[in-house]
């Protein structure tokens, strides 16, 4: 099921999610003023040709809350599925201030110049509140966003972490069908986003900076042990020695961790996103990992486990949402929660009263 | 709501879950031959008097799958609730071979001799398969099991991790109502058990041994970052230097982790369970943590968060079980999973077919 490579389609197109409203030469241009009048087949045809405008619109449908949009979105995803799966998917997280955006900008620009087709996505369940803190400020990715081979898409902003992550997972399928061979997924270090990203990427990279304490605020414990590799950024100027010392510290710490499921031994590299040094050494770490896990079969194993995970995760989210999005159950949950917090009732009795009330309704 | 201290009740009673069948002098002895004929009130009365025989029987009801047993069990838990919460709850995990049993034996014996009332519980979802690997072999706890102040109970063996953990959580309530002021909960390093234990303990201790690699097999990544403290066991004989070096390594690694939610800085101690050295230094770490978190309010905060967690966790488990324990949905899930694994259908379409089928049934 080789998907049709169509590199010409990338040329001359702007590369971010606002692109729908830009004037451009495009066979589907006539549809642009009448959004959502395309059929699933038309979206798929455009996506398979590598039409980034239509890809962007299809992702908008994926992110839409409208049931009518979701019907088309699911059809598009289903038809794109046979053409997906051929990319390398890398999760990138790090403490605020570690320089995630400039790292992705440096790495992405380099990869694009090497001829890779790069999609940059994000999972940030807080993006609604913070108005898209992550990838939202595209001025920070000036250089990358003008690359013809790049597609940058901020985090879907609506809904729960689970919902946001599921939309990102679906967007990967569309991007891969559109010919993107490298997918970077940025997360924000809150813990849940990383767990979600971990369930959809091949390699999980933790971006660190030197020092401890304050620099580590803002990232949740547990993420370090999730990482397949660590990049210590800001190894530049008078910070070089400290960064190199940090690399040794992380190397020693990583050696104390239990082995990974893949058998891969995570290690640390230094780099400077600003000076563009060490960036490709970090990427070589990813490539070594991919080669290693292709060799021992873990790559495919993980991919199938992930597909299974997302099926059950989606079912589970639906089952829980049916309960918690029911206004009566939501109100009763809050009430019971308060009684539990006041120690008036046990967690278990509270739960069984909620369950009885729910069963009675159905 | 001070619970009635009744230390006399501990005296002369054997202390493990097999106790029901031993001959002994006990006001409730006449009930022993007619199991499950006690009322909830009678169990509660016995538990509040510190009657370990009745406590053991009540825990058996908690662990029972019989609906009639569960009705009484829930009544007993509810009535014990006002008398619970006064203990220190400590989770203990570690790699196989780290010496968890001998550590708990040494620590527990010491605590009992200091006058503490100690309950040792376990969460081991694999115990059904492995016939109770954890705490099951009570010959390993000879010294502790003859302490009059100790109550040792193997992991409930039936059901899913969630079910096993919930029963352990409920057992804590009964133990506290029976006057146990120190609860140790042993887990097996598989990851999920630790997450569950973490949601019911005040302090989470990771037991390590020196060296890396093979010694770390059998414990899941992520557990180290969950720990409030590390004890490096087997610091004895010609292993002392290596154990002390390991303490420094772990100290350095811990310093690289993001800060804990509590503000507490986890650290590492060495000990030898066999030679009974350093054990109380490890326990002082627990006591320091308890004092620190009482001071900054995190102790109570965590307890209320945990109570809330268990309410929602129990509701969620019920919602998911209603689906997956339905034979039709179980069969269809397996079928859909296979289609997903064969890449015949997307995770999301598979999920929505499952959901539609389920909604149609209801």
mmCIF file of C-alpha atoms in Angstrom, chain B:
data_model
loop_
_atom_site.group_PDB
_atom_site.id
_atom_site.type_symbol
_atom_site.label_atom_id
_atom_site.label_comp_id
_atom_site.label_asym_id
_atom_site.label_seq_id
_atom_site.Cartn_x
_atom_site.Cartn_y
_atom_site.Cartn_z
ATOM 1 C CA UNK B 1 -13.890 10.678 66.987
ATOM 2 C CA UNK B 2 -11.185 8.929 68.929
ATOM 3 C CA UNK B 3 -11.492 5.249 68.319
ATOM 4 C CA UNK B 4 -11.570 2.964 71.351
ATOM 5 C CA UNK B 5 -8.088 1.692 72.111
ATOM 6 C CA UNK B 6 -8.358 -1.807 73.371
ATOM 7 C CA UNK B 7 -4.935 -3.277 73.446
ATOM 8 C CA UNK B 8 -5.979 -6.227 75.514
ATOM 9 C CA UNK B 9 -7.788 -7.559 72.515
ATOM 10 C CA UNK B 10 -4.492 -8.027 70.681
ATOM 11 C CA UNK B 11 -3.065 -10.231 73.360
ATOM 12 C CA UNK B 12 -2.815 -13.920 72.789
ATOM 13 C CA UNK B 13 -4.299 -13.884 69.338
ATOM 14 C CA UNK B 14 -2.574 -15.332 66.364
ATOM 15 C CA UNK B 15 -2.071 -12.769 63.687
ATOM 16 C CA UNK B 16 -2.697 -13.913 60.211
ATOM 17 C CA UNK B 17 -5.602 -14.502 57.943
ATOM 18 C CA UNK B 18 -5.778 -18.202 58.617
ATOM 19 C CA UNK B 19 -6.647 -17.450 62.207
ATOM 20 C CA UNK B 20 -10.345 -18.164 61.933
ATOM 21 C CA UNK B 21 -9.776 -21.860 62.159
ATOM 22 C CA UNK B 22 -7.457 -21.853 65.156
ATOM 23 C CA UNK B 23 -8.890 -22.756 68.545
ATOM 24 C CA UNK B 24 -8.794 -19.759 70.882
ATOM 25 C CA UNK B 25 -10.589 -17.993 73.672
ATOM 26 C CA UNK B 26 -12.764 -15.362 72.118
ATOM 27 C CA UNK B 27 -16.171 -13.926 72.978
ATOM 28 C CA UNK B 28 -17.289 -14.494 69.396
ATOM 29 C CA UNK B 29 -15.922 -18.022 69.266
ATOM 30 C CA UNK B 30 -19.359 -19.539 68.957
ATOM 31 C CA UNK B 31 -19.796 -17.839 65.613
ATOM 32 C CA UNK B 32 -16.669 -19.326 64.113
ATOM 33 C CA UNK B 33 -18.260 -22.521 63.009
ATOM 34 C CA UNK B 34 -21.091 -20.672 61.334
ATOM 35 C CA UNK B 35 -19.294 -18.303 59.059
ATOM 36 C CA UNK B 36 -21.066 -15.199 57.784
ATOM 37 C CA UNK B 37 -23.874 -15.366 60.282
ATOM 38 C CA UNK B 38 -22.635 -12.257 62.082
ATOM 39 C CA UNK B 39 -24.369 -8.959 61.513
ATOM 40 C CA UNK B 40 -22.480 -5.890 60.366
ATOM 41 C CA UNK B 41 -22.912 -4.471 63.866
ATOM 42 C CA UNK B 42 -21.278 -7.518 65.408
ATOM 43 C CA UNK B 43 -18.302 -7.289 63.068
ATOM 44 C CA UNK B 44 -17.926 -3.601 63.785
ATOM 45 C CA UNK B 45 -18.174 -4.116 67.535
ATOM 46 C CA UNK B 46 -15.444 -6.748 67.339
ATOM 47 C CA UNK B 47 -13.244 -4.656 65.049
ATOM 48 C CA UNK B 48 -13.508 -1.603 67.289
ATOM 49 C CA UNK B 49 -12.455 -3.793 70.210
ATOM 50 C CA UNK B 50 -9.388 -4.790 68.194
ATOM 51 C CA UNK B 51 -10.516 -8.383 67.748
ATOM 52 C CA UNK B 52 -8.176 -9.626 65.052
ATOM 53 C CA UNK B 53 -10.191 -12.757 64.396
ATOM 54 C CA UNK B 54 -13.250 -10.752 63.487
ATOM 55 C CA UNK B 55 -11.117 -8.289 61.571
ATOM 56 C CA UNK B 56 -9.772 -11.168 59.505
ATOM 57 C CA UNK B 57 -13.274 -12.441 58.857
ATOM 58 C CA UNK B 58 -14.485 -8.984 57.878
ATOM 59 C CA UNK B 59 -11.582 -8.655 55.433
ATOM 60 C CA UNK B 60 -12.606 -12.008 53.971
ATOM 61 C CA UNK B 61 -16.068 -10.542 53.402
ATOM 62 C CA UNK B 62 -14.517 -7.469 51.759
ATOM 63 C CA UNK B 63 -12.606 -9.771 49.441
ATOM 64 C CA UNK B 64 -15.570 -12.003 48.717
ATOM 65 C CA UNK B 65 -17.236 -11.944 45.322
ATOM 66 C CA UNK B 66 -20.601 -12.976 46.773
ATOM 67 C CA UNK B 67 -23.154 -10.144 46.596
ATOM 68 C CA UNK B 68 -24.543 -11.105 50.018
ATOM 69 C CA UNK B 69 -21.056 -10.823 51.514
ATOM 70 C CA UNK B 70 -20.531 -7.485 49.803
ATOM 71 C CA UNK B 71 -23.698 -6.058 51.349
ATOM 72 C CA UNK B 72 -22.415 -6.802 54.840
ATOM 73 C CA UNK B 73 -18.855 -5.768 53.937
ATOM 74 C CA UNK B 74 -19.989 -2.340 52.754
ATOM 75 C CA UNK B 75 -22.026 -1.843 55.918
ATOM 76 C CA UNK B 76 -19.027 -2.777 58.035
ATOM 77 C CA UNK B 77 -16.758 -0.386 56.101
ATOM 78 C CA UNK B 78 -19.269 2.440 56.416
ATOM 79 C CA UNK B 79 -19.583 1.994 60.168
ATOM 80 C CA UNK B 80 -15.801 1.747 60.575
ATOM 81 C CA UNK B 81 -15.154 4.860 58.508
ATOM 82 C CA UNK B 82 -15.503 7.371 61.388
ATOM 83 C CA UNK B 83 -12.842 5.419 63.283
ATOM 84 C CA UNK B 84 -10.416 5.229 60.387
ATOM 85 C CA UNK B 85 -7.743 7.564 59.044
ATOM 86 C CA UNK B 86 -5.525 7.762 62.108
ATOM 87 C CA UNK B 87 -2.675 5.594 60.835
ATOM 88 C CA UNK B 88 0.464 6.204 58.832
ATOM 89 C CA UNK B 89 0.177 4.381 55.517
ATOM 90 C CA UNK B 90 3.369 3.413 53.750
ATOM 91 C CA UNK B 91 3.726 1.743 50.346
ATOM 92 C CA UNK B 92 6.772 -0.444 49.819
ATOM 93 C CA UNK B 93 7.906 -1.728 46.451
ATOM 94 C CA UNK B 94 11.113 -2.998 44.988
ATOM 95 C CA UNK B 95 12.696 -5.253 42.433
ATOM 96 C CA UNK B 96 12.362 -8.991 42.942
ATOM 97 C CA UNK B 97 15.307 -9.979 45.060
ATOM 98 C CA UNK B 98 15.578 -6.606 46.776
ATOM 99 C CA UNK B 99 14.480 -8.337 49.942
ATOM 100 C CA UNK B 100 11.042 -6.798 50.434
ATOM 101 C CA UNK B 101 9.820 -9.562 52.717
ATOM 102 C CA UNK B 102 12.868 -9.545 54.971
ATOM 103 C CA UNK B 103 12.846 -5.745 55.035
ATOM 104 C CA UNK B 104 9.187 -5.715 56.105
ATOM 105 C CA UNK B 105 9.927 -8.431 58.639
ATOM 106 C CA UNK B 106 12.803 -6.462 60.189
ATOM 107 C CA UNK B 107 11.040 -3.110 60.106
ATOM 108 C CA UNK B 108 7.741 -4.552 61.275
ATOM 109 C CA UNK B 109 9.234 -6.469 64.183
ATOM 110 C CA UNK B 110 11.059 -3.354 65.352
ATOM 111 C CA UNK B 111 7.913 -1.219 65.065
ATOM 112 C CA UNK B 112 5.869 -3.804 66.977
ATOM 113 C CA UNK B 113 8.466 -3.915 69.719
ATOM 114 C CA UNK B 114 8.161 -0.140 69.978
ATOM 115 C CA UNK B 115 4.478 -0.655 70.660
ATOM 116 C CA UNK B 116 3.116 0.143 67.231
ATOM 117 C CA UNK B 117 0.153 -1.787 65.913
ATOM 118 C CA UNK B 118 1.174 -2.879 62.475
ATOM 119 C CA UNK B 119 -0.924 -4.149 59.587
ATOM 120 C CA UNK B 120 0.887 -5.500 56.533
ATOM 121 C CA UNK B 121 -1.219 -5.684 53.374
ATOM 122 C CA UNK B 122 -0.352 -6.250 49.743
ATOM 123 C CA UNK B 123 -1.498 -5.423 46.240
ATOM 124 C CA UNK B 124 -0.499 -8.115 43.802
ATOM 125 C CA UNK B 125 -2.877 -8.578 40.886
ATOM 126 C CA UNK B 126 -0.809 -11.557 39.778
ATOM 127 C CA UNK B 127 -1.282 -13.399 43.047
ATOM 128 C CA UNK B 128 -4.039 -15.564 41.629
ATOM 129 C CA UNK B 129 -1.763 -16.843 38.894
ATOM 130 C CA UNK B 130 1.331 -17.191 41.027
ATOM 131 C CA UNK B 131 -0.596 -18.560 43.976
ATOM 132 C CA UNK B 132 0.260 -15.653 46.173
ATOM 133 C CA UNK B 133 3.875 -14.868 45.556
ATOM 134 C CA UNK B 134 3.625 -11.831 47.766
ATOM 135 C CA UNK B 135 3.262 -12.243 51.507
ATOM 136 C CA UNK B 136 1.943 -15.642 50.616
ATOM 137 C CA UNK B 137 4.911 -17.512 51.927
ATOM 138 C CA UNK B 138 4.456 -16.623 55.541
ATOM 139 C CA UNK B 139 7.398 -18.748 56.547
ATOM 140 C CA UNK B 140 9.414 -15.764 55.344
ATOM 141 C CA UNK B 141 7.836 -13.633 58.065
ATOM 142 C CA UNK B 142 8.228 -15.966 61.006
ATOM 143 C CA UNK B 143 9.409 -13.332 63.397
ATOM 144 C CA UNK B 144 6.845 -10.709 62.491
ATOM 145 C CA UNK B 145 3.909 -13.081 62.323
ATOM 146 C CA UNK B 146 4.261 -14.026 65.986
ATOM 147 C CA UNK B 147 4.191 -10.399 67.136
ATOM 148 C CA UNK B 148 0.974 -9.811 69.017
ATOM 149 C CA UNK B 149 0.586 -6.344 67.457
ATOM 150 C CA UNK B 150 0.909 -7.462 63.854
ATOM 151 C CA UNK B 151 -1.740 -8.326 61.307
ATOM 152 C CA UNK B 152 -0.441 -9.802 58.065
ATOM 153 C CA UNK B 153 -2.760 -10.273 55.158
ATOM 154 C CA UNK B 154 -1.755 -11.467 51.684
ATOM 155 C CA UNK B 155 -3.005 -9.710 48.571
ATOM 156 C CA UNK B 156 -6.625 -10.303 47.679
ATOM 157 C CA UNK B 157 -6.270 -12.655 44.778
ATOM 158 C CA UNK B 158 -9.424 -12.279 42.770
ATOM 159 C CA UNK B 159 -10.017 -10.031 39.844
ATOM 160 C CA UNK B 160 -8.456 -7.120 38.071
ATOM 161 C CA UNK B 161 -5.805 -4.821 39.459
ATOM 162 C CA UNK B 162 -8.487 -2.215 40.111
ATOM 163 C CA UNK B 163 -10.583 -4.693 42.032
ATOM 164 C CA UNK B 164 -7.645 -5.991 44.035
ATOM 165 C CA UNK B 165 -6.516 -2.482 44.887
ATOM 166 C CA UNK B 166 -10.021 -1.386 45.904
ATOM 167 C CA UNK B 167 -10.258 -4.282 48.332
ATOM 168 C CA UNK B 168 -6.900 -3.360 49.847
ATOM 169 C CA UNK B 169 -8.092 0.239 50.157
ATOM 170 C CA UNK B 170 -11.203 -0.940 51.993
ATOM 171 C CA UNK B 171 -9.157 -3.234 54.212
ATOM 172 C CA UNK B 172 -7.131 -0.214 55.361
ATOM 173 C CA UNK B 173 -10.333 1.307 56.773
ATOM 174 C CA UNK B 174 -11.078 -1.826 58.777
ATOM 175 C CA UNK B 175 -7.494 -2.131 60.046
ATOM 176 C CA UNK B 176 -7.455 1.477 61.185
ATOM 177 C CA UNK B 177 -10.781 1.053 62.942
ATOM 178 C CA UNK B 178 -9.290 -1.988 64.694
ATOM 179 C CA UNK B 179 -6.570 0.261 66.118
ATOM 180 C CA UNK B 180 -3.693 -0.378 63.736
ATOM 181 C CA UNK B 181 -1.650 2.808 63.617
ATOM 182 C CA UNK B 182 0.880 1.758 60.989
ATOM 183 C CA UNK B 183 -0.080 0.195 57.666
ATOM 184 C CA UNK B 184 2.506 -1.200 55.259
ATOM 185 C CA UNK B 185 1.357 -2.038 51.748
ATOM 186 C CA UNK B 186 3.656 -4.199 49.695
ATOM 187 C CA UNK B 187 3.514 -4.145 45.893
ATOM 188 C CA UNK B 188 5.343 -6.085 43.222
ATOM 189 C CA UNK B 189 6.881 -3.534 40.880
ATOM 190 C CA UNK B 190 4.632 -4.076 37.873
ATOM 191 C CA UNK B 191 3.699 -0.423 37.590
ATOM 192 C CA UNK B 192 -0.073 -0.527 37.925
ATOM 193 C CA UNK B 193 0.059 -1.865 41.468
ATOM 194 C CA UNK B 194 2.342 1.003 42.391
ATOM 195 C CA UNK B 195 0.005 3.579 40.881
ATOM 196 C CA UNK B 196 -2.831 2.051 42.889
ATOM 197 C CA UNK B 197 -0.790 1.910 46.091
ATOM 198 C CA UNK B 198 0.391 5.473 45.533
ATOM 199 C CA UNK B 199 -3.269 6.476 45.597
ATOM 200 C CA UNK B 200 -3.780 5.087 49.082
ATOM 201 C CA UNK B 201 -0.540 5.669 50.987
ATOM 202 C CA UNK B 202 1.064 8.683 52.593
ATOM 203 C CA UNK B 203 4.645 7.699 51.806
ATOM 204 C CA UNK B 204 5.930 5.534 48.994
ATOM 205 C CA UNK B 205 9.209 3.714 49.582
ATOM 206 C CA UNK B 206 11.300 2.103 46.866
ATOM 207 C CA UNK B 207 13.556 -0.707 48.004
ATOM 208 C CA UNK B 208 16.645 -1.062 45.836
ATOM 209 C CA UNK B 209 19.754 -3.127 45.745
ATOM 210 C CA UNK B 210 23.163 -2.204 44.423
ATOM 211 C CA UNK B 211 24.156 -2.562 40.834
ATOM 212 C CA UNK B 212 22.243 -1.933 37.652
ATOM 213 C CA UNK B 213 21.035 -4.029 34.793
ATOM 214 C CA UNK B 214 19.878 -7.461 35.842
ATOM 215 C CA UNK B 215 19.053 -6.341 39.350
ATOM 216 C CA UNK B 216 16.557 -3.877 37.942
ATOM 217 C CA UNK B 217 14.726 -6.382 35.796
ATOM 218 C CA UNK B 218 11.210 -6.903 36.955
ATOM 219 C CA UNK B 219 10.352 -3.394 37.996
ATOM 220 C CA UNK B 220 8.612 -0.959 35.679
ATOM 221 C CA UNK B 221 9.994 2.394 34.657
ATOM 222 C CA UNK B 222 8.254 5.324 36.276
ATOM 223 C CA UNK B 223 8.273 3.867 39.769
ATOM 224 C CA UNK B 224 11.490 5.604 40.793
ATOM 225 C CA UNK B 225 9.964 9.011 40.174
ATOM 226 C CA UNK B 226 6.962 7.970 42.263
ATOM 227 C CA UNK B 227 9.092 7.294 45.338
ATOM 228 C CA UNK B 228 9.223 9.586 48.382
ATOM 229 C CA UNK B 229 12.363 7.793 49.465
ATOM 230 C CA UNK B 230 14.743 5.013 48.487
ATOM 231 C CA UNK B 231 16.190 2.357 50.779
ATOM 232 C CA UNK B 232 19.212 0.496 49.453
ATOM 233 C CA UNK B 233 19.038 -2.893 51.065
ATOM 234 C CA UNK B 234 21.741 -5.538 51.502
ATOM 235 C CA UNK B 235 24.260 -3.016 52.792
ATOM 236 C CA UNK B 236 26.150 -5.759 54.590
ATOM 237 C CA UNK B 237 29.241 -7.970 54.328
ATOM 238 C CA UNK B 238 31.371 -7.212 51.310
ATOM 239 C CA UNK B 239 28.498 -5.297 49.752
ATOM 240 C CA UNK B 240 28.755 -2.279 52.077
ATOM 241 C CA UNK B 241 30.942 -0.138 49.849
ATOM 242 C CA UNK B 242 28.842 -0.798 46.773
ATOM 243 C CA UNK B 243 25.660 -0.029 48.690
ATOM 244 C CA UNK B 244 27.083 3.253 49.922
ATOM 245 C CA UNK B 245 28.220 4.153 46.416
ATOM 246 C CA UNK B 246 24.727 3.324 45.172
ATOM 247 C CA UNK B 247 23.283 5.676 47.781
ATOM 248 C CA UNK B 248 25.351 8.520 46.334
ATOM 249 C CA UNK B 249 24.275 7.586 42.784
ATOM 250 C CA UNK B 250 20.619 7.567 43.749
ATOM 251 C CA UNK B 251 21.052 10.812 45.653
ATOM 252 C CA UNK B 252 22.429 12.432 42.500
ATOM 253 C CA UNK B 253 19.703 10.960 40.333
ATOM 254 C CA UNK B 254 16.962 12.108 42.711
ATOM 255 C CA UNK B 255 18.339 15.642 42.526
ATOM 256 C CA UNK B 256 17.699 15.649 38.770
ATOM 257 C CA UNK B 257 14.023 14.808 39.164
ATOM 258 C CA UNK B 258 11.397 17.507 39.070
ATOM 259 C CA UNK B 259 10.200 18.631 42.509
ATOM 260 C CA UNK B 260 7.509 16.597 44.240
ATOM 261 C CA UNK B 261 4.012 17.949 44.687
ATOM 262 C CA UNK B 262 4.545 17.889 48.439
ATOM 263 C CA UNK B 263 7.729 19.944 48.340
ATOM 264 C CA UNK B 264 9.508 17.030 50.041
ATOM 265 C CA UNK B 265 12.933 16.133 48.661
ATOM 266 C CA UNK B 266 13.228 12.341 48.414
ATOM 267 C CA UNK B 267 16.538 10.884 49.507
ATOM 268 C CA UNK B 268 18.206 7.523 49.843
ATOM 269 C CA UNK B 269 19.369 5.517 52.884
ATOM 270 C CA UNK B 270 21.249 2.244 53.093
ATOM 271 C CA UNK B 271 20.150 -0.631 55.283
ATOM 272 C CA UNK B 272 20.512 -4.346 55.843
ATOM 273 C CA UNK B 273 17.312 -6.207 56.558
ATOM 274 C CA UNK B 274 19.266 -9.341 57.380
ATOM 275 C CA UNK B 275 21.639 -7.646 59.834
ATOM 276 C CA UNK B 276 18.868 -5.289 60.984
ATOM 277 C CA UNK B 277 21.030 -2.204 60.466
ATOM 278 C CA UNK B 278 19.816 1.092 59.067
ATOM 279 C CA UNK B 279 16.209 -0.066 59.182
ATOM 280 C CA UNK B 280 15.098 2.572 61.659
ATOM 281 C CA UNK B 281 16.964 5.263 59.697
ATOM 282 C CA UNK B 282 14.710 4.352 56.796
ATOM 283 C CA UNK B 283 11.726 4.619 59.096
ATOM 284 C CA UNK B 284 12.938 8.028 60.301
ATOM 285 C CA UNK B 285 12.768 9.121 56.671
ATOM 286 C CA UNK B 286 9.070 8.216 56.752
ATOM 287 C CA UNK B 287 8.579 10.060 60.040
ATOM 288 C CA UNK B 288 10.389 13.144 58.743
ATOM 289 C CA UNK B 289 8.161 13.114 55.687
ATOM 290 C CA UNK B 290 5.027 12.799 57.805
ATOM 291 C CA UNK B 291 6.137 15.709 60.014
ATOM 292 C CA UNK B 292 7.084 17.798 56.961
ATOM 293 C CA UNK B 293 3.770 17.232 55.188
ATOM 294 C CA UNK B 294 1.717 17.726 58.362
ATOM 295 C CA UNK B 295 3.526 21.047 58.722
ATOM 296 C CA UNK B 296 2.814 22.299 55.210
ATOM 297 C CA UNK B 297 -0.685 20.849 55.001
ATOM 298 C CA UNK B 298 0.094 18.429 52.208
ATOM 299 C CA UNK B 299 -0.650 15.380 54.342
ATOM 300 C CA UNK B 300 -4.352 16.203 54.703
ATOM 301 C CA UNK B 301 -4.527 17.546 51.167
ATOM 302 C CA UNK B 302 -3.264 14.258 49.782
ATOM 303 C CA UNK B 303 -5.648 12.222 51.936
ATOM 304 C CA UNK B 304 -8.683 14.134 50.670
ATOM 305 C CA UNK B 305 -7.448 13.920 47.079
ATOM 306 C CA UNK B 306 -7.080 10.186 47.545
ATOM 307 C CA UNK B 307 -10.615 9.837 48.913
ATOM 308 C CA UNK B 308 -11.904 11.732 45.884
ATOM 309 C CA UNK B 309 -9.765 9.615 43.577
ATOM 310 C CA UNK B 310 -11.235 6.391 44.942
ATOM 311 C CA UNK B 311 -14.791 7.605 44.519
ATOM 312 C CA UNK B 312 -14.246 8.402 40.842
ATOM 313 C CA UNK B 313 -12.041 5.363 40.319
ATOM 314 C CA UNK B 314 -14.788 3.112 41.652
ATOM 315 C CA UNK B 315 -17.442 4.732 39.463
ATOM 316 C CA UNK B 316 -15.161 4.475 36.439
ATOM 317 C CA UNK B 317 -14.348 0.835 37.092
ATOM 318 C CA UNK B 318 -18.055 0.080 37.290
ATOM 319 C CA UNK B 319 -18.798 1.884 34.019
ATOM 320 C CA UNK B 320 -16.022 0.023 32.211
ATOM 321 C CA UNK B 321 -16.904 -3.330 33.758
ATOM 322 C CA UNK B 322 -20.534 -2.989 32.650
ATOM 323 C CA UNK B 323 -19.183 -2.930 29.133
ATOM 324 C CA UNK B 324 -16.306 -5.389 29.194
ATOM 325 C CA UNK B 325 -17.968 -7.969 31.433
ATOM 326 C CA UNK B 326 -20.901 -8.157 29.053
ATOM 327 C CA UNK B 327 -20.203 -11.361 27.093
ATOM 328 C CA UNK B 328 -21.382 -9.915 23.767
ATOM 329 C CA UNK B 329 -19.270 -6.790 24.121
ATOM 330 C CA UNK B 330 -16.295 -8.804 25.274
ATOM 331 C CA UNK B 331 -16.514 -11.007 22.183
ATOM 332 C CA UNK B 332 -17.019 -8.062 19.873
ATOM 333 C CA UNK B 333 -14.092 -6.216 21.493
ATOM 334 C CA UNK B 334 -11.794 -9.142 20.758
ATOM 335 C CA UNK B 335 -13.012 -9.223 17.167
ATOM 336 C CA UNK B 336 -12.527 -5.494 16.673
ATOM 337 C CA UNK B 337 -9.141 -5.620 18.348
ATOM 338 C CA UNK B 338 -8.068 -8.243 15.816
ATOM 339 C CA UNK B 339 -9.262 -6.084 12.924
ATOM 340 C CA UNK B 340 -7.322 -3.151 14.341
ATOM 341 C CA UNK B 341 -4.205 -5.274 14.752
ATOM 342 C CA UNK B 342 -4.599 -6.421 11.125
ATOM 343 C CA UNK B 343 -4.881 -2.764 10.095
ATOM 344 C CA UNK B 344 -8.278 -3.531 8.513
ATOM 345 C CA UNK B 345 -10.019 -0.805 10.460
ATOM 346 C CA UNK B 346 -8.922 2.280 12.389
ATOM 347 C CA UNK B 347 -8.878 2.295 16.190
ATOM 348 C CA UNK B 348 -11.490 5.008 16.127
ATOM 349 C CA UNK B 349 -13.949 3.343 13.782
ATOM 350 C CA UNK B 350 -13.554 0.104 15.723
ATOM 351 C CA UNK B 351 -14.327 2.003 18.909
ATOM 352 C CA UNK B 352 -17.380 3.666 17.436
ATOM 353 C CA UNK B 353 -18.759 0.357 16.170
ATOM 354 C CA UNK B 354 -18.351 -1.052 19.663
ATOM 355 C CA UNK B 355 -20.040 1.958 21.188
ATOM 356 C CA UNK B 356 -22.946 1.815 18.728
ATOM 357 C CA UNK B 357 -23.482 -1.860 19.433
ATOM 358 C CA UNK B 358 -23.453 -1.181 23.167
ATOM 359 C CA UNK B 359 -25.879 1.727 22.954
ATOM 360 C CA UNK B 360 -28.194 -0.355 20.816
ATOM 361 C CA UNK B 361 -28.304 -3.067 23.453
ATOM 362 C CA UNK B 362 -29.309 -0.742 26.245
#
